[in-house]
Coordinates of C-alpha atoms and ligand atoms in Angstrom, one line a residue:
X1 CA 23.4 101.5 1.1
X2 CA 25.4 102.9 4.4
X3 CA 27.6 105.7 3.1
X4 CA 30.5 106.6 5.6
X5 CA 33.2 108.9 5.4
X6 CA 37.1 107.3 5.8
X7 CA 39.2 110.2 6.7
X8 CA 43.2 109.8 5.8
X9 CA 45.7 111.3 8.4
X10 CA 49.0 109.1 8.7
X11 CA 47.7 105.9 6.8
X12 CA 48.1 107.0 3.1
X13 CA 47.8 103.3 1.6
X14 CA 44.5 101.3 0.9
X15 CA 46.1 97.8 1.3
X16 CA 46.6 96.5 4.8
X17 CA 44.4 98.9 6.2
X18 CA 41.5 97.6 8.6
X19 CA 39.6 101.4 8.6
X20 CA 38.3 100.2 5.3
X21 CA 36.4 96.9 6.0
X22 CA 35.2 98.5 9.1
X23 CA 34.0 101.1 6.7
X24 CA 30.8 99.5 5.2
X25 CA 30.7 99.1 1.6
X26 CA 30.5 102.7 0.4
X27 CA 32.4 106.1 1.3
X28 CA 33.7 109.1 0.4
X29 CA 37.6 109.4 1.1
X30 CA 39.0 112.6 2.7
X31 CA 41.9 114.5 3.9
X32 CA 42.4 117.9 5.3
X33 CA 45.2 119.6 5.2
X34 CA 45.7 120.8 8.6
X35 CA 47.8 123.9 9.0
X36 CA 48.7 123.2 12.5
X37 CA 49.9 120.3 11.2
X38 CA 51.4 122.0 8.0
X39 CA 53.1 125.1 9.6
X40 CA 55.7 123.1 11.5
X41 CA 56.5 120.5 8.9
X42 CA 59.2 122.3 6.6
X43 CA 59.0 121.8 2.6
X44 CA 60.5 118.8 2.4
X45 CA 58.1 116.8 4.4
X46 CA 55.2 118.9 2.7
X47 CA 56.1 118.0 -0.4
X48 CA 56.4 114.1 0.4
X49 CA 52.9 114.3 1.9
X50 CA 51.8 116.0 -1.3
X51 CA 53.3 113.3 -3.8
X52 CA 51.6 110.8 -1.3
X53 CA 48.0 112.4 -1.5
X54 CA 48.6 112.0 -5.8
X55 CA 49.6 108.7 -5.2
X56 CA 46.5 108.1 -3.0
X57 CA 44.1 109.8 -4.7
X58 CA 45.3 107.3 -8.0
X59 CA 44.5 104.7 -5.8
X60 CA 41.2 106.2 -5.2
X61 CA 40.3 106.5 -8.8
X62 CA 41.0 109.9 -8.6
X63 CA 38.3 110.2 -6.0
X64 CA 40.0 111.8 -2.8
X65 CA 38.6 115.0 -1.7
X66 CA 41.2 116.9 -0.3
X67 CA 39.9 119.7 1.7
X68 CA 42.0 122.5 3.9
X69 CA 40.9 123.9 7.6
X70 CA 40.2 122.3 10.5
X71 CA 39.3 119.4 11.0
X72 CA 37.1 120.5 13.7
X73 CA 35.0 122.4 11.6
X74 CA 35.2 120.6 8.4
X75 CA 34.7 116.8 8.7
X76 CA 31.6 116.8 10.3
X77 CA 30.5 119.2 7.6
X78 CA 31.7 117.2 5.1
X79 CA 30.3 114.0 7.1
X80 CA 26.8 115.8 6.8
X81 CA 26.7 116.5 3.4
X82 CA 27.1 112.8 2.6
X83 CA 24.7 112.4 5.2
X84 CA 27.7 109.8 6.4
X85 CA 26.4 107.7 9.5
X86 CA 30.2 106.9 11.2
X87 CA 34.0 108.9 10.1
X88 CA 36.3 106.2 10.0
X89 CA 39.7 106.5 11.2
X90 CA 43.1 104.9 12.1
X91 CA 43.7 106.0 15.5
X92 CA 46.6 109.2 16.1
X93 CA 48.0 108.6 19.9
X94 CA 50.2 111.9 19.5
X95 CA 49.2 114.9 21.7
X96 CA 47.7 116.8 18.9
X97 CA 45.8 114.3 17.1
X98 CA 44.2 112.7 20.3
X99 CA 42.7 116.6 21.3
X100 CA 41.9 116.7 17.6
X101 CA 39.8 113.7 17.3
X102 CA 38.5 114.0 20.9
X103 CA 37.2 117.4 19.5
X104 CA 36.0 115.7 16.3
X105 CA 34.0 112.9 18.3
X106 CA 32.0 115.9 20.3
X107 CA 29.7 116.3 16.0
X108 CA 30.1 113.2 14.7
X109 CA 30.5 109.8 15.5
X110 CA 34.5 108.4 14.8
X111 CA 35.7 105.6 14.8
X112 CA 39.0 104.2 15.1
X113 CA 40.3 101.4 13.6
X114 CA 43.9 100.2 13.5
X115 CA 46.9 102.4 14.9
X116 CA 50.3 103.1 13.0
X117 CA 51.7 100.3 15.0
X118 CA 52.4 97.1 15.4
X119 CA 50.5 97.3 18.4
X120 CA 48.8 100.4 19.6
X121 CA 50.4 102.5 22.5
X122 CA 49.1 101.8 25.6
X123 CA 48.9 97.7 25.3
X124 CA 52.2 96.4 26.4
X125 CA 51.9 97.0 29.9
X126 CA 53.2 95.5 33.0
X127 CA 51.3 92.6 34.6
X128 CA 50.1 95.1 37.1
X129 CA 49.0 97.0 34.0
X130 CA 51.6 100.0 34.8
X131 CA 53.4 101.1 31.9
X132 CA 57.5 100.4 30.8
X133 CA 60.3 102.7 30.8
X134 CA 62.8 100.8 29.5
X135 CA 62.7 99.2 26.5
X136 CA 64.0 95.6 26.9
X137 CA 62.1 94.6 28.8
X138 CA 59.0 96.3 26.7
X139 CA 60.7 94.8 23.8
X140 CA 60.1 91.5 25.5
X141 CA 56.5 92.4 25.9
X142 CA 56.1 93.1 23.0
X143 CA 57.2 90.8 21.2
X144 CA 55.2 87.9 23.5
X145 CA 51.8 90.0 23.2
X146 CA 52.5 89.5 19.3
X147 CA 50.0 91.3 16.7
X148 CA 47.7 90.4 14.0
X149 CA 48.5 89.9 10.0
X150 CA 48.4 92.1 7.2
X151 CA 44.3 92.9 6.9
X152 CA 43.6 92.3 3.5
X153 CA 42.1 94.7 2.1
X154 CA 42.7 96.8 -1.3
X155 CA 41.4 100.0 -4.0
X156 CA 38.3 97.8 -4.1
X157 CA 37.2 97.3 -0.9
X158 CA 35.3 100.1 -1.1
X159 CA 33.1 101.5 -3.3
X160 CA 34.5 104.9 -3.2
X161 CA 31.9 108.6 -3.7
X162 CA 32.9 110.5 -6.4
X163 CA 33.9 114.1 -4.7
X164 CA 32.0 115.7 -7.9
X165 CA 28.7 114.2 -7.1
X166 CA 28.5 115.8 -3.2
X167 CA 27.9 119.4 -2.4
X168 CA 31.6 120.3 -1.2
X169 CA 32.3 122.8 -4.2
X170 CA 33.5 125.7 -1.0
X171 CA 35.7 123.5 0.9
X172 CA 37.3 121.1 -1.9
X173 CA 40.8 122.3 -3.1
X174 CA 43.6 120.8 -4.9
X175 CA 46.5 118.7 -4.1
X176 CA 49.4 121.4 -4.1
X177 CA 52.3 121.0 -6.1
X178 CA 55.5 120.0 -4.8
X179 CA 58.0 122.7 -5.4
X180 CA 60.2 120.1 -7.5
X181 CA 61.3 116.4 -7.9
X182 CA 62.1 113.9 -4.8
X183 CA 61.6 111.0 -3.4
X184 CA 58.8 108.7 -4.8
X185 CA 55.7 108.9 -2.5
X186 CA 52.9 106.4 -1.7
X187 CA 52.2 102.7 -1.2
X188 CA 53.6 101.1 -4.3
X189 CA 56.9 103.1 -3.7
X190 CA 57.0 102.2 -0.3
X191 CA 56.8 98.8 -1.2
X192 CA 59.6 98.9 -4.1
X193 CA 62.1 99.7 -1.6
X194 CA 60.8 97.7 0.9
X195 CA 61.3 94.5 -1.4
X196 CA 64.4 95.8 -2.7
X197 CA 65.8 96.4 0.9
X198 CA 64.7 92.8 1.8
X199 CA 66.3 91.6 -1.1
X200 CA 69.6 93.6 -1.2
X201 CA 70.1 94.1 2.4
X202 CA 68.4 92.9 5.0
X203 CA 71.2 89.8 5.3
X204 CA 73.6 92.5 6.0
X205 CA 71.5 94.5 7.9
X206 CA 72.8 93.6 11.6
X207 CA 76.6 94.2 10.7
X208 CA 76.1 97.4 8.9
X209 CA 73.5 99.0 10.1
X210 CA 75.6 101.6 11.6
X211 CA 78.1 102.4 8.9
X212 CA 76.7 105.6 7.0
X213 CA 79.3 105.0 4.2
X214 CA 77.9 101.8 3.5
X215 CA 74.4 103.3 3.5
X216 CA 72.5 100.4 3.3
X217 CA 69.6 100.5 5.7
X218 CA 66.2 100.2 5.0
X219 CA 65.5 103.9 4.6
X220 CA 61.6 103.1 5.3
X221 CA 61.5 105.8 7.7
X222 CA 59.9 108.4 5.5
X223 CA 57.0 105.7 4.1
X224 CA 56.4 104.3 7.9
X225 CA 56.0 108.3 8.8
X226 CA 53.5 108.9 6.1
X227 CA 51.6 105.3 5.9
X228 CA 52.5 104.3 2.9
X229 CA 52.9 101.3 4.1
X230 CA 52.0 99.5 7.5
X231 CA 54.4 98.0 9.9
X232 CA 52.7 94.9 10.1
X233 CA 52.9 94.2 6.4
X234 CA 56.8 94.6 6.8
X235 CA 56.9 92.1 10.6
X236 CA 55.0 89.5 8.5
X237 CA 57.7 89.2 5.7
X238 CA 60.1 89.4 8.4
X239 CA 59.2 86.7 10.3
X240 CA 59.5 84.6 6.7
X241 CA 63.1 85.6 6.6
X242 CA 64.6 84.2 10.1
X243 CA 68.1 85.5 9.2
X244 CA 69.9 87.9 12.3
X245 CA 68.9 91.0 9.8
X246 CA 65.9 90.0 10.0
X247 CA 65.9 90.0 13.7
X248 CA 67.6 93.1 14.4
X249 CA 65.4 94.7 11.8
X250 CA 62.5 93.6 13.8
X251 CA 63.8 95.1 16.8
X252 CA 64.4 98.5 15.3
X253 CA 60.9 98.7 14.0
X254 CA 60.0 98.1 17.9
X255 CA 61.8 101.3 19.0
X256 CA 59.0 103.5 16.9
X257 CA 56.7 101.9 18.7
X258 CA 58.5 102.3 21.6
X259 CA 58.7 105.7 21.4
X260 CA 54.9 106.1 20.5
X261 CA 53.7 104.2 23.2
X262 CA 56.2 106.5 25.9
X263 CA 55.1 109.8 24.1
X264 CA 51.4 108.2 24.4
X265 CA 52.0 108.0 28.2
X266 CA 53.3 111.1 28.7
X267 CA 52.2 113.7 26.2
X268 CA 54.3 116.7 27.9
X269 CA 57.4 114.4 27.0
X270 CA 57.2 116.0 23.4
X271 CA 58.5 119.5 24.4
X272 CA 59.6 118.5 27.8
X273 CA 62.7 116.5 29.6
X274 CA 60.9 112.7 30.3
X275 CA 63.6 112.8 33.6
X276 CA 62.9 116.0 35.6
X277 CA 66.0 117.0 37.2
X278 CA 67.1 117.4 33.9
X279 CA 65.1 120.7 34.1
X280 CA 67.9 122.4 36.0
X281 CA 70.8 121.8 33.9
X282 CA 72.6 124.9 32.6
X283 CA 72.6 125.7 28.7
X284 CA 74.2 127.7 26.7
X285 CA 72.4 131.4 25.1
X286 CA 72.4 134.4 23.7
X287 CA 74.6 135.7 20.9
X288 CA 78.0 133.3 20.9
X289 CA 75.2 130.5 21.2
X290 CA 73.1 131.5 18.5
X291 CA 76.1 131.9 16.3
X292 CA 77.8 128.2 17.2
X293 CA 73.6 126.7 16.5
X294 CA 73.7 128.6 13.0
X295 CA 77.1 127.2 12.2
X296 CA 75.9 123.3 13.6
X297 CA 72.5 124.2 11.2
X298 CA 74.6 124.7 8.1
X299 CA 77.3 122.5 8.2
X300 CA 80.2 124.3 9.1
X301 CA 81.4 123.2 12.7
X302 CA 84.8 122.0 11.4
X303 CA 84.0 118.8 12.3
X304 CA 83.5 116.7 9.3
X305 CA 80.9 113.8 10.0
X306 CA 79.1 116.1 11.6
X307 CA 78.8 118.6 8.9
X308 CA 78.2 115.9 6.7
X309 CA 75.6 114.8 8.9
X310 CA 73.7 118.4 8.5
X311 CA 74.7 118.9 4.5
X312 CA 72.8 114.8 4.0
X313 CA 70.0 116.5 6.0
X314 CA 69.8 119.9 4.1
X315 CA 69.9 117.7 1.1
X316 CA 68.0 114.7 1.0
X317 CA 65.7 115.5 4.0
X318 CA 67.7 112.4 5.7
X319 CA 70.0 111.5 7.6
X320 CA 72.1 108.1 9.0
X321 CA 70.7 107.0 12.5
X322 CA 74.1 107.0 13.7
X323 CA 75.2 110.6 12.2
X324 CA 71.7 112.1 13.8
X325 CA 73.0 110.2 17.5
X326 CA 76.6 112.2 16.8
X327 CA 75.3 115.6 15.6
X328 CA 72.3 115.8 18.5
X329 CA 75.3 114.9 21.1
X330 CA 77.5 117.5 19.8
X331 CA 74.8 120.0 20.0
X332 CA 73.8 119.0 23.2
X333 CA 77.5 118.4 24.8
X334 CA 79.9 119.8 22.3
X335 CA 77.5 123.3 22.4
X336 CA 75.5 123.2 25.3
X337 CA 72.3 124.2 23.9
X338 CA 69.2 122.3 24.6
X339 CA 67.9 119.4 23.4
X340 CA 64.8 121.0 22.5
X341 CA 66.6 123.6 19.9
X342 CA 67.9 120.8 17.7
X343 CA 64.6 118.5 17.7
X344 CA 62.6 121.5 16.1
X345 CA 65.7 122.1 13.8
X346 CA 65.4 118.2 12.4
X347 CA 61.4 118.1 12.2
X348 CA 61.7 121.4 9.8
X349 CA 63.9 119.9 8.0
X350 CA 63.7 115.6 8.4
X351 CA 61.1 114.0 5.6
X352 CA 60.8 111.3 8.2
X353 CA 60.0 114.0 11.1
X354 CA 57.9 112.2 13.8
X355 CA 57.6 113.6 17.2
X356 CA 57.9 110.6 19.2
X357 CA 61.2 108.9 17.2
X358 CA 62.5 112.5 16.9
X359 CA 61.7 114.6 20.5
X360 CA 63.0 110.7 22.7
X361 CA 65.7 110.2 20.0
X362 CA 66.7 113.7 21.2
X363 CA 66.1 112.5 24.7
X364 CA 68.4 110.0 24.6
X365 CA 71.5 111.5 22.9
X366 CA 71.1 114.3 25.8
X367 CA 70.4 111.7 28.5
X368 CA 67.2 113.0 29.7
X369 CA 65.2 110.1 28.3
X370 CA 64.6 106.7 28.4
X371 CA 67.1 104.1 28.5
X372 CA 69.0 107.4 28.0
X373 CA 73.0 107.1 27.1
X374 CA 74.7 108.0 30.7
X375 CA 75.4 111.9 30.5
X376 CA 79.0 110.3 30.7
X377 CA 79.1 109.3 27.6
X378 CA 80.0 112.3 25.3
X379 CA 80.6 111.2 21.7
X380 CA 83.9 112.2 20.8
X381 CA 83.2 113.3 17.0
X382 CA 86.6 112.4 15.0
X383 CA 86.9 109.1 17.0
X384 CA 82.8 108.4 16.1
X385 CA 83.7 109.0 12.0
X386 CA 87.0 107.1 12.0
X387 CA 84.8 104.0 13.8
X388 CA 81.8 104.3 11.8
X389 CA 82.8 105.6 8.6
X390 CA 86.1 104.0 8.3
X391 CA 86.2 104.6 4.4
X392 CA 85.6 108.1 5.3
X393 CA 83.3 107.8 2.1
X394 CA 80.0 109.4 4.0
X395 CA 82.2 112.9 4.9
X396 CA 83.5 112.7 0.9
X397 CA 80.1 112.3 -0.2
X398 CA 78.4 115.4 1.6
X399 CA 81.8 117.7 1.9
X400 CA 83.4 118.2 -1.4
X401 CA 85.9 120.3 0.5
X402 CA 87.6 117.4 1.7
X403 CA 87.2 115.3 -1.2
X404 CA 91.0 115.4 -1.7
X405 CA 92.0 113.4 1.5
X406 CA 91.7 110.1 1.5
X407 CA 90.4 107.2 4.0
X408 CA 89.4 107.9 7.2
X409 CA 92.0 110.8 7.4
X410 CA 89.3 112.5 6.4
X411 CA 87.9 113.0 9.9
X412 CA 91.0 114.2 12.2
X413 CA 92.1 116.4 9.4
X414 CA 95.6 116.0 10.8
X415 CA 97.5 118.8 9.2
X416 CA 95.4 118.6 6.4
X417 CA 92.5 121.0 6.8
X418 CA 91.7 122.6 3.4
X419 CA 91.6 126.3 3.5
X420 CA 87.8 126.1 2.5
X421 CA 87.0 124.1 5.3
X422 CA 86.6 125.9 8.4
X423 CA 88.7 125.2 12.0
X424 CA 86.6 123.4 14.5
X425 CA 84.5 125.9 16.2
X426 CA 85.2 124.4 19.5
X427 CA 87.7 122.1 21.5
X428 CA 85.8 118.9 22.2
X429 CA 88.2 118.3 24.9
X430 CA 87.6 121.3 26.8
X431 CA 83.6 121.3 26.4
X432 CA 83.5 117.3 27.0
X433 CA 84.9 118.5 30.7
X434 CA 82.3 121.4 30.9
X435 CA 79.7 119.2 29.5
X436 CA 80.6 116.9 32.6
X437 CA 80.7 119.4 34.9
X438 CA 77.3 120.5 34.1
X439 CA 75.7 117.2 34.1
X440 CA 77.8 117.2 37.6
X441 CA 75.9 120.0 39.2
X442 CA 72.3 117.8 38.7
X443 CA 71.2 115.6 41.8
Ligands
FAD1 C1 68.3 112.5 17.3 C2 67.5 111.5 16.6 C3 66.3 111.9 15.9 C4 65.5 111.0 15.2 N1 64.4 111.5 14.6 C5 63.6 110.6 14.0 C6 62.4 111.0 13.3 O1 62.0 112.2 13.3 N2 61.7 110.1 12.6 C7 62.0 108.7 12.6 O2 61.3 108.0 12.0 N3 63.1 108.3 13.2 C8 63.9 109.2 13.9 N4 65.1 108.7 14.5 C9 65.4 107.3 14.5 C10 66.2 106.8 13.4 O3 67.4 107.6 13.2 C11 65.5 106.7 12.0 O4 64.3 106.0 12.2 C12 66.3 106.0 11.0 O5 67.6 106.6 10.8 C13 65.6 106.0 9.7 O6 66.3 105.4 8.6 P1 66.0 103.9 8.1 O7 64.6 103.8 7.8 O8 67.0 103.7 7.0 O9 66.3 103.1 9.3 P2 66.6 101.5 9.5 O10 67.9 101.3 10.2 O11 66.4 100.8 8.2 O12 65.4 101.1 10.5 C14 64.2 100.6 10.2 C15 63.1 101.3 10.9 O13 63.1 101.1 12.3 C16 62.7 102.3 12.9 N5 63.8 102.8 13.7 C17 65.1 102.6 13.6 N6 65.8 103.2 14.6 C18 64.9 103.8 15.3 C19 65.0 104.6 16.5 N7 66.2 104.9 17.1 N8 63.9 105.2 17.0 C20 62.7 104.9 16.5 N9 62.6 104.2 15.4 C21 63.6 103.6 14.8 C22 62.3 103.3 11.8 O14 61.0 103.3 11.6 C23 63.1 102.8 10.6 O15 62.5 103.2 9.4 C24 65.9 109.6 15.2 C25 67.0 109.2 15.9 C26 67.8 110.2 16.6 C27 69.1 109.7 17.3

């Protein structure tokens, strides 16, 4: 029988998941933890990933190996001593993982099955085969090229190696420990929520979508990042539903792969602006800056949705699409500190941290992206809250400080500024003109 080795990066499921039936009949199931991969993620996301390896490994029969090092180094030895003929894979199209496999595929030979997308990067093209910058028309695109169903395929589709009976004793370690309770992790949690989403509020998904008092998106994120479930799996129950949820739903899902197939095309978007002249606009350092990013960091700007913002993220690992679009613009316009300084900040600390949604996410709030919002449009923070949290129940929820005030008050703070809370650090008047100026001086 044809032994193979299926090596786990960001597909931590078995159902839906065609690197298994391309995977023979029998294998040995790995995953490395990578510290390249590890040192940047923050404890949060760690410890999701490590619930989602337990999960996996039940799954398995309790037969993953988990091994740490590089994968360079370590999957082909591990391919060799199960004398494995092909390393099966679901295909990474970020920066790192392409170097990493490319480097892998020098000792053994992978292959790649499947992406984390709907469709892959790099397929939704323009006739002339030249890739989109913007997404509508990409959305279009995509949504004419169309993909294929959920692959059916389950625990049993293999016949999995038992780690014990394979000569890895120096390599094989443990699944750490997560340093305490959280979210729960792996496919049949993923696809809990999922249902209960659908069935709770996907009908009201396109009206409030962008209320974070309501708080009722899908919050499928943090399984997508991780695998635990496949975006296909979710499109096909979607296109059951036909409501205007259901629709809007579907085009958000198309913005990750948006963002995967842009950061596909150009790698050096990750750390860099995707619109050049952005390069030359002036930010903010040194000590007063440092000081005014340590007070955005903790919470205590003054400004309550978007300290409430930061606290949600501190907290839960999470936080409301609209209150990440509000606290990246006010770091951005409000502080005049790079883009850059806040997109490490949130993949320390976001469960759902993924450099292509997070790094053009950035993008766009600063207006050095795609379909970036005009650099004319500064987000005026109070007038954002009162609008999108019109209860004022999200800034309640994360600042007990203001918990006295009540309804949407709660963001102007008219003459009603607790002495606990502090004064806005700065005067978004003033800096919205400095921001402009700024953006001004670009040509
Ligand atoms: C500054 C900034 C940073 C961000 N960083 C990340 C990140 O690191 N990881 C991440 O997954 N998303 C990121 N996003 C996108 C978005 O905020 C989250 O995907 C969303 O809030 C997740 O919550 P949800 O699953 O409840 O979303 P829902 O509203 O239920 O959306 C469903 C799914 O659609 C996708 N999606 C929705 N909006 C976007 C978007 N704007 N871009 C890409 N995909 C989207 C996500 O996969 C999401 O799970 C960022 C957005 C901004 C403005």
């Amino acid at each position: 029988m044809t032994e193979s080795l299926v090596w786990f990066r960001r597909d931590l499921r078995v159902g839906d998941l065609p690197t298994l039936s391309a995977a023979g009949e029998r294998a040995l199931g790995l995953f490395v933890l990578d510290d390249r991969l590890l040192g940047p993620s923050g404890g949060p996301r760690r410890d999701f990933l490590y619930r989602s390896l337990s999960a996996l490994d039940e799954q398995l029969g309790g037969r993953l190996l988990v091994v740490r090092g590089d994968p360079v180094e370590v999957v082909p030895r591990i391919a060799k001593a199960i004398a494995a003929r092909e390393v099966h894979v679901s295909a990474d199209y970020g920066p790192y993982g392409r170097e990493r496999d490319a480097a892998v595929a020098e000792h053994v030979d992978l292959v790649a099955t499947g992406s984390p997308y709907a469709i892959a990067p790099g397929r939704v093209t323009k006739d002339d085969g030249s890739p989109y910058k913007v997404f509508t028309p990409w959305f279009k695109r995509w949504l004419d090229h169309g993909w294929r169903g959920p692959a059916r395929t389950g625990p049993d589709t293999l016949d999995w190696i038992d780690p014990d009976d394979v000569d890895v004793s120096t390599v094989r370690t443990v699944i750490p420990a997560p340093d305490g309770p959280g979210l729960a992790a792996g496919e049949a949690a993923a696809l809990e929520r999922w249902r209960e989403f659908c069935d709770d509020d996907l009908i009201r998904y396109e009206d409030e979508r962008d209320r974070p008092d309501l708080d009722t998106t899908s919050r499928m994120s943090v399984y997508l990042k991780f695998g635990n479930i496949h975006p296909r799996t979710m499109l096909a129950d979607l296109a059951r539903k036909r409501s205007h949820g259901a629709e809007q739903y579907r085009r958000q899902v198309a913005w990750r792969d948006f963002y995967a197939d842009i950061l596909f095309q150009r790698p050096d978007s990750a750390r860099r602006n995707y619109v050049a002249k952005f390069d030359a606009i002036r930010h903010d350092t040194g000590r007063e800056a440092d000081a005014l990013f340590a007070a955005w960091c903790e919470g205590r700007t003054g400004f309550p949705i978007v300290d409430a913002g930061m606290r949600q993220l501190a907290t839960e690992g999470w936080m409301h699409n609209r209150v990440r679009m509000i606290v990246a613009s006010f770091l951005v316009k409000d502080l005049h500190l790079p883009w850059w300084r806040g997109a490490r900040f949130f993949m320390q600390h976001l469960v759902d941290g993924d450099l292509a949604s997070n790094q053009h996410g950035w993008q766009w709030t600063a207006g050095s992206g795609t379909d970036a919002a005009p650099y004319f449009r500064v987000f005026n923070p109070i007038s954002q809250g009162e609008k999108f949290d019109p209860t004022g129940d999200y800034v309640r929820r994360w600042i007990p400080e203001l918990r006295g005030i009540g309804g949407k008050a709660v963001h102007a703070l008219k003459d009603a500024r607790p002495e606990n809370y502090p004064d806005p650090i700065v005067d978004h008047a003033e800096e919205r003109r400095e921001a402009l100026a700024r953006y001004g001086e670009l040509s």
